[in-house]
mmCIF file of C-alpha atoms in Angstrom:
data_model
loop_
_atom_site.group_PDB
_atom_site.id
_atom_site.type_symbol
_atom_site.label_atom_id
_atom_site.label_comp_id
_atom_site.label_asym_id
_atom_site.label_seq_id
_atom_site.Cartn_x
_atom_site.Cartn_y
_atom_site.Cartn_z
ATOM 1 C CA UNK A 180 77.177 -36.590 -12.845
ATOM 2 C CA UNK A 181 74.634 -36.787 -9.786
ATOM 3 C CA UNK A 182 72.389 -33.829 -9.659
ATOM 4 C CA UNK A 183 70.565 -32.942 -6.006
ATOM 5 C CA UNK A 184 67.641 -30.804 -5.264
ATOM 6 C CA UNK A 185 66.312 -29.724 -2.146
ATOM 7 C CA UNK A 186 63.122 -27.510 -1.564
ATOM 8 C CA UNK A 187 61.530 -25.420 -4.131
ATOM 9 C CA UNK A 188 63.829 -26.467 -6.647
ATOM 10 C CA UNK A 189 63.309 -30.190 -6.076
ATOM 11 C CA UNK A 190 59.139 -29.379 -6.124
ATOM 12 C CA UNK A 191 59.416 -27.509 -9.360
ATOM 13 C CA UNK A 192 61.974 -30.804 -11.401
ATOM 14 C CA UNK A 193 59.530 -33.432 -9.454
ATOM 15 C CA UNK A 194 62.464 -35.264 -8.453
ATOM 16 C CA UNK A 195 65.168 -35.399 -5.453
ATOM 17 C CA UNK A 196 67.632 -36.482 -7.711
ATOM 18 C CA UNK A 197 68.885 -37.645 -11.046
ATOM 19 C CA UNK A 198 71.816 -38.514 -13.178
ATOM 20 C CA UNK A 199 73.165 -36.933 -16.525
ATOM 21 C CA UNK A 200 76.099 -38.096 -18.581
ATOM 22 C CA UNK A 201 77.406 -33.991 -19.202
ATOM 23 C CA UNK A 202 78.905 -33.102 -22.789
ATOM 24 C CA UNK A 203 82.103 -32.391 -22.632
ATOM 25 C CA UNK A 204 81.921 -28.381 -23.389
ATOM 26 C CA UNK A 205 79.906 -28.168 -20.257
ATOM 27 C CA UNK A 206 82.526 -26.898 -17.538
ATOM 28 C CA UNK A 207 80.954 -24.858 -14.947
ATOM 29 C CA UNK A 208 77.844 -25.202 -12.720
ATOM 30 C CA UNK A 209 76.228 -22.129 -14.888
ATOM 31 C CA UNK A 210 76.743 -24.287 -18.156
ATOM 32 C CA UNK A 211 75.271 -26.746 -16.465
ATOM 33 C CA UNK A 212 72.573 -25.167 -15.035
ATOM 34 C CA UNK A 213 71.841 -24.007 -19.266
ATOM 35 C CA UNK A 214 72.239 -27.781 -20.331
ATOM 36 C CA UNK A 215 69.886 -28.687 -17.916
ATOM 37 C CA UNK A 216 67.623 -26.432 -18.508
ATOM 38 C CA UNK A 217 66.589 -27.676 -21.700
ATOM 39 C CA UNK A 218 65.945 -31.161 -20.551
ATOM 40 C CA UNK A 219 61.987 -30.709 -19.312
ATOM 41 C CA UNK A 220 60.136 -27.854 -18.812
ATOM 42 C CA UNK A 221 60.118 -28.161 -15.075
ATOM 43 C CA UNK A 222 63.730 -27.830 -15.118
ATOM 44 C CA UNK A 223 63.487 -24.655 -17.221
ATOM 45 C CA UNK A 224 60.759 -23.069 -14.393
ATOM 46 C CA UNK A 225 62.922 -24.782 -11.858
ATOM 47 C CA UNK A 226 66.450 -22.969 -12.837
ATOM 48 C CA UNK A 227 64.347 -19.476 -14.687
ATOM 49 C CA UNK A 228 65.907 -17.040 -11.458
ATOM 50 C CA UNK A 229 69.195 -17.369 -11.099
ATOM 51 C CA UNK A 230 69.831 -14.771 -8.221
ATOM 52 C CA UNK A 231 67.589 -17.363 -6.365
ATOM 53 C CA UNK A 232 69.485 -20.297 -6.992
ATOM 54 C CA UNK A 233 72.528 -21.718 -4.787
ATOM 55 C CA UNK A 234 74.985 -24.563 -5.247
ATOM 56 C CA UNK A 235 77.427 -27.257 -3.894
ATOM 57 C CA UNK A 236 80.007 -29.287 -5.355
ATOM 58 C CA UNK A 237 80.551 -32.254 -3.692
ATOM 59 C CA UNK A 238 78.743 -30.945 -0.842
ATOM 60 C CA UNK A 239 81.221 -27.302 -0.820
ATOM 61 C CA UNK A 240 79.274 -24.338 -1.526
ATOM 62 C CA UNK A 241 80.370 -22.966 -5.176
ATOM 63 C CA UNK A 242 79.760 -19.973 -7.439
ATOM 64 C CA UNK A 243 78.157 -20.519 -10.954
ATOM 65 C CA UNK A 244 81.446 -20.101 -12.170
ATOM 66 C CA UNK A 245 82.961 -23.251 -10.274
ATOM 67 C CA UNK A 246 84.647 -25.502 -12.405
ATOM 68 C CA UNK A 247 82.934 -29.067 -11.993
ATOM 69 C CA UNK A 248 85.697 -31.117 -14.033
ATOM 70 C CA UNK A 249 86.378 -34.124 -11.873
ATOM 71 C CA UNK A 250 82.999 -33.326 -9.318
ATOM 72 C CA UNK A 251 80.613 -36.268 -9.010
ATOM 73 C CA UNK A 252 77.838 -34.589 -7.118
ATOM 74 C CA UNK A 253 76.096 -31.211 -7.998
ATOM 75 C CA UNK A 254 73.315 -29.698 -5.582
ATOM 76 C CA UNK A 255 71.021 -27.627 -6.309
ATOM 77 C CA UNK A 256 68.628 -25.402 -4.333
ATOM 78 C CA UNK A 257 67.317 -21.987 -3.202
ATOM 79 C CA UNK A 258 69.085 -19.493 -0.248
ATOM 80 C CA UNK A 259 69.107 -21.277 3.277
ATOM 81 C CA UNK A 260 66.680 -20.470 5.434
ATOM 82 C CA UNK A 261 67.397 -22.883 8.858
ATOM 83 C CA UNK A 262 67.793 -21.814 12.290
ATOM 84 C CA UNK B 801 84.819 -30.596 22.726
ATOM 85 C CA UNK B 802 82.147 -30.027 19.842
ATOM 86 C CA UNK B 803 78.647 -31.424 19.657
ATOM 87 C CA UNK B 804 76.507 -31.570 16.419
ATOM 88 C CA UNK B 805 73.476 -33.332 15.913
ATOM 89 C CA UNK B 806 70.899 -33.315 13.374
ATOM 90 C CA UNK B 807 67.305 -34.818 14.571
ATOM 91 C CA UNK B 808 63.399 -35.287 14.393
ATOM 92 C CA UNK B 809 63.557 -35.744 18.067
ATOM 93 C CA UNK B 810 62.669 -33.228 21.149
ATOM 94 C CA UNK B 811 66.047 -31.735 22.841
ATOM 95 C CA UNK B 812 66.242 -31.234 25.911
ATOM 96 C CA UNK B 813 68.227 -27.532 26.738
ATOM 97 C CA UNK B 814 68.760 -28.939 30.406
ATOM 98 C CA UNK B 815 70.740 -31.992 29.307
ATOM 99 C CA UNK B 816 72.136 -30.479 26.646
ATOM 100 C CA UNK B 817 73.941 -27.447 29.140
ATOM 101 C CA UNK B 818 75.159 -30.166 31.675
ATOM 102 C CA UNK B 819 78.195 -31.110 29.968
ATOM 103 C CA UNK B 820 79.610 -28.045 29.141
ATOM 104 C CA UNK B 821 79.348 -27.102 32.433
ATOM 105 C CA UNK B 822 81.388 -29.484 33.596
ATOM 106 C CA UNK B 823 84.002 -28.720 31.206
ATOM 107 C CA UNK B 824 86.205 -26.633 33.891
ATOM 108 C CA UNK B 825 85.353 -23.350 32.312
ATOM 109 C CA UNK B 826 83.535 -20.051 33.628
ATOM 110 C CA UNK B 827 80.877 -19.091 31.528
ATOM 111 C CA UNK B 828 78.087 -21.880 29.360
ATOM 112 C CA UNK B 829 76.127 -19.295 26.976
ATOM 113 C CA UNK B 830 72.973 -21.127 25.005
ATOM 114 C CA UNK B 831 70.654 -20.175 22.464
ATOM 115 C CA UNK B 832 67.190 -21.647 21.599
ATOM 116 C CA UNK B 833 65.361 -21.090 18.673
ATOM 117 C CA UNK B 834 61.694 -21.769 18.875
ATOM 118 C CA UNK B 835 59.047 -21.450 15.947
ATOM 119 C CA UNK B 836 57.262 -18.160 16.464
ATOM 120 C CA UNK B 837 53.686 -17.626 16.554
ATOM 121 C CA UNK B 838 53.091 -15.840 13.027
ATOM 122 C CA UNK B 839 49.635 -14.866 11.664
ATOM 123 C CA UNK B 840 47.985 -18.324 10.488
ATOM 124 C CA UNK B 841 51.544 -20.583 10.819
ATOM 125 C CA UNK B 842 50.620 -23.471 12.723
ATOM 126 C CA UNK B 843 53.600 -25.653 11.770
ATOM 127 C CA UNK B 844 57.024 -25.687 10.271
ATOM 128 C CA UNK B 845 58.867 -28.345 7.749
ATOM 129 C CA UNK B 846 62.668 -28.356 8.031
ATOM 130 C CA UNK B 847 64.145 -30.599 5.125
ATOM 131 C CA UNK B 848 68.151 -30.965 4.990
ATOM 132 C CA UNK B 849 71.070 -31.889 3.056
ATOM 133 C CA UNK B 850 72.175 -35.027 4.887
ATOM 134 C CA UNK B 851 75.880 -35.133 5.120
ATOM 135 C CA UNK B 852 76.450 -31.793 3.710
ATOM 136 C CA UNK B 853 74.787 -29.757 6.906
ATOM 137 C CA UNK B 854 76.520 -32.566 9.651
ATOM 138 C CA UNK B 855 80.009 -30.860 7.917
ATOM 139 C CA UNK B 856 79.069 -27.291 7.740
ATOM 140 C CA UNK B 857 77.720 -27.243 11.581
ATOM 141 C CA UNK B 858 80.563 -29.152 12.992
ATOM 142 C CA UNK B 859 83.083 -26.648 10.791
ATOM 143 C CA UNK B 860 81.158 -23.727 11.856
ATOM 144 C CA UNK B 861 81.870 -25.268 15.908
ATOM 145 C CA UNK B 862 85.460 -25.304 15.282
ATOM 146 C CA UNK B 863 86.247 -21.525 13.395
ATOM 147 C CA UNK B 864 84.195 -20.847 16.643
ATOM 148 C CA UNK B 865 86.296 -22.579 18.714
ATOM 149 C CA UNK B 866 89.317 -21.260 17.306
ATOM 150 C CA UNK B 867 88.403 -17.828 17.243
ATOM 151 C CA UNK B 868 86.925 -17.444 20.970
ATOM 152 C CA UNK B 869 89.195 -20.710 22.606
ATOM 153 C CA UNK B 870 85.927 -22.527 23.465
ATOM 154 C CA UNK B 871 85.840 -25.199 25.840
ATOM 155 C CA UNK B 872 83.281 -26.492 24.005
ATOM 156 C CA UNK B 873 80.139 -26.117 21.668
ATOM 157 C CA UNK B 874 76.732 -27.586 21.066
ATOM 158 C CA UNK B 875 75.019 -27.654 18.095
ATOM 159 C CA UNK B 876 71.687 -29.209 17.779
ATOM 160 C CA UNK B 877 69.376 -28.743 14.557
ATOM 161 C CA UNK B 878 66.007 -30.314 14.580
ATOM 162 C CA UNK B 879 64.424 -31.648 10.877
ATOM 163 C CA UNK B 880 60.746 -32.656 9.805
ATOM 164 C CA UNK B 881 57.865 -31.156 10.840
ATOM 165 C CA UNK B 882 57.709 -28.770 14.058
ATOM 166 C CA UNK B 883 54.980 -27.433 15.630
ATOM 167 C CA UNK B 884 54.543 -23.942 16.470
ATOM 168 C CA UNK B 885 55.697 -23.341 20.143
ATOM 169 C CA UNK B 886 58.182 -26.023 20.072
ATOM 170 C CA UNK B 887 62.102 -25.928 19.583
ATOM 171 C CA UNK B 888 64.113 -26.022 16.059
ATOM 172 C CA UNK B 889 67.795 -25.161 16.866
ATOM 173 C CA UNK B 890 70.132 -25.331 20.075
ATOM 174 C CA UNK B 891 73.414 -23.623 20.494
ATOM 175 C CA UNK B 892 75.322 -23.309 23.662
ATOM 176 C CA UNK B 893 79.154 -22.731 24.172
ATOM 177 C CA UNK B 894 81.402 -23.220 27.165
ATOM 178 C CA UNK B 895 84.529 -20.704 27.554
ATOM 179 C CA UNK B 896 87.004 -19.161 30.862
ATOM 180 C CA UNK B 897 84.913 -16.180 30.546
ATOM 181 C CA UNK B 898 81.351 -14.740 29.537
ATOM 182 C CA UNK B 899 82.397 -12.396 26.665
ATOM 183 C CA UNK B 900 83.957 -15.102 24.391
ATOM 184 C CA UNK B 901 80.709 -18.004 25.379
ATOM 185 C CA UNK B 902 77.893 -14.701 24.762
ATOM 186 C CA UNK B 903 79.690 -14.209 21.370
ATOM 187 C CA UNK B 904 80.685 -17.349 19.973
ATOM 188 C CA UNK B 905 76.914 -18.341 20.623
ATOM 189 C CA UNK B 906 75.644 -15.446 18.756
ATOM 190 C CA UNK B 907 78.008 -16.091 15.689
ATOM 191 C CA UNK B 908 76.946 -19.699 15.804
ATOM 192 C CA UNK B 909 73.518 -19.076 15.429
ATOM 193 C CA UNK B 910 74.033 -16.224 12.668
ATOM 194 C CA UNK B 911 76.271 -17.823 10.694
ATOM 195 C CA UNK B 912 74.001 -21.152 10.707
ATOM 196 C CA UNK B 913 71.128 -19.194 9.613
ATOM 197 C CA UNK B 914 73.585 -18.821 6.502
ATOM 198 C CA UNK B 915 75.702 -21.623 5.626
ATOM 199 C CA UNK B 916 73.720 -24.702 6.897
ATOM 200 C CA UNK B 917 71.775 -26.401 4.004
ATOM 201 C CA UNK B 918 68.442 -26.450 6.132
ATOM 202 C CA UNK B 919 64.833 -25.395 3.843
ATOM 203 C CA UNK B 920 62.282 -24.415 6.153
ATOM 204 C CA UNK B 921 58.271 -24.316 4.914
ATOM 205 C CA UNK B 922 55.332 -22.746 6.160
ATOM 206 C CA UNK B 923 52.021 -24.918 6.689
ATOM 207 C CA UNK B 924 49.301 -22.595 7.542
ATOM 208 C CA UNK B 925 46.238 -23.035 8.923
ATOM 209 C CA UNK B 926 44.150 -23.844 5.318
ATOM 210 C CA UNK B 927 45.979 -26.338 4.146
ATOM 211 C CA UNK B 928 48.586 -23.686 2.568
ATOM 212 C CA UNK B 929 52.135 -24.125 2.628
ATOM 213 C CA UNK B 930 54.973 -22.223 1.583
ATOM 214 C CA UNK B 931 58.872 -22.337 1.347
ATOM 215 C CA UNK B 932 60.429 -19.150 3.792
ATOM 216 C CA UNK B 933 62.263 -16.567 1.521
ATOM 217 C CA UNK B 934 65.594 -16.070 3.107
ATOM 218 C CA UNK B 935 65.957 -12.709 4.464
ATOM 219 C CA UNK B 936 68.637 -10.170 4.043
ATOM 220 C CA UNK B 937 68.830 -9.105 7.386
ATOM 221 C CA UNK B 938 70.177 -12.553 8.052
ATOM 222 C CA UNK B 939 73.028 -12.342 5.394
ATOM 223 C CA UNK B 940 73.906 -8.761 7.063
ATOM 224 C CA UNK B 941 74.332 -10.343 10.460
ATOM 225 C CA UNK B 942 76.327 -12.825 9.192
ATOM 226 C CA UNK B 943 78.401 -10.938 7.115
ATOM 227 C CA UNK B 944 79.088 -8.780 10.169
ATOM 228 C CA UNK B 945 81.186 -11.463 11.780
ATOM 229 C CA UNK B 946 84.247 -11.177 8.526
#
């Protein structure tokens, strides 16, 4: 699976993107979010506050609990703040 | 007809009203969003989620189009850096009458501030920068339109 980052969250991995082949028990963005955590320790600081963290499934915003079985592309990043 | 554009360049509000007023209709409502002069801010950074913010502007024109029976609607986003003073967003909306183009602007630019995947970052006058915290006044406002 393609993981995205945008703004603080892609300072804090050191990367805009990256890809991951995801164990199978891992079905929803939180469990990934807890697999990826453990990769580096910049993902770990990256992911540590959750209430600050937003996401979208092949580019549709999602919950944690989204199910990602048959997603290709997870995002990654903090609340919006355009306009 | 909906407009959406995502770009480094200058817009110009001028060119930008022109065709909706030719679309037949009676009232052409705009909004411009400039970066405000704030304490030591001398520039902004606007970084994006090409693809994904195209979609969510141009689906955010159409509820509004739906909802208010628009003529049309414009809605320009600029990315990259930004000087203080100058323009970041554009929305204008064409409609028979001034109560639907007023309000379909203003739930435009609400709801963009919300659902558009645009990062904006300080750079201040030191050298500093810093990402903007989104604010919850901004989630009330656009929670207000259901």
């Amino acid at each position: 699976m393609q993981f995205v980052y945008f703004a603080s969250v892609r300072e804090a991995i050191g990367r805009d993107s990256e890809e991951f082949e995801l164990p199978h028990d891992v079905a929803t963005v939180t469990q990934c979010l807890d697999w990826l955590a453990e990769s580096s320790a910049q993902h770990k600081t990256a992911f540590a506050d959750r209430a600050k963290l937003r996401f979208a499934l092949d580019q549709q915003m999602v919950q944690g609990d989204a199910d990602i079985s048959g997603a290709k592309e997870l995002a990654i990043f903090p609340p919006v703040t355009g306009g | 007809m909906i407009t959406v554009r995502v770009q480094t360049e200058f817009f110009d509000v001028g060119a930008e009203l022109t065709p909706l007023e030719k679309l037949g209709g009676g009232a052409v409502a705009s909004f411009t969003g400039i970066a405000r002069q704030d304490g030591d801010v001398v520039a902004i950074e606007l970084e994006h989620f090409p693809g994904m913010t195209e979609a969510s502007l141009r689906k955010l024109a159409e509820q509004a189009t739906e909802r208010w029976n628009l003529l049309g609607a414009t809605v320009i986003h600029r990315i990259g850096r930004i000087e203080v003073g100058e323009s970041i967003v554009f929305v204008a909306t064409c409609s028979d009458h001034r109560a639907e183009a007023l309000a379909a602007c203003s739930y435009l630019i609400d709801r963009l501030k919300t659902d558009a995947p645009f990062w904006k970052k300080e750079h201040r006058e030191d050298g500093r920068a810093d990402w903007v915290e989104a604010k919850a006044s901004d989630n009330a406002r656009a929670e207000d339109w259901g």
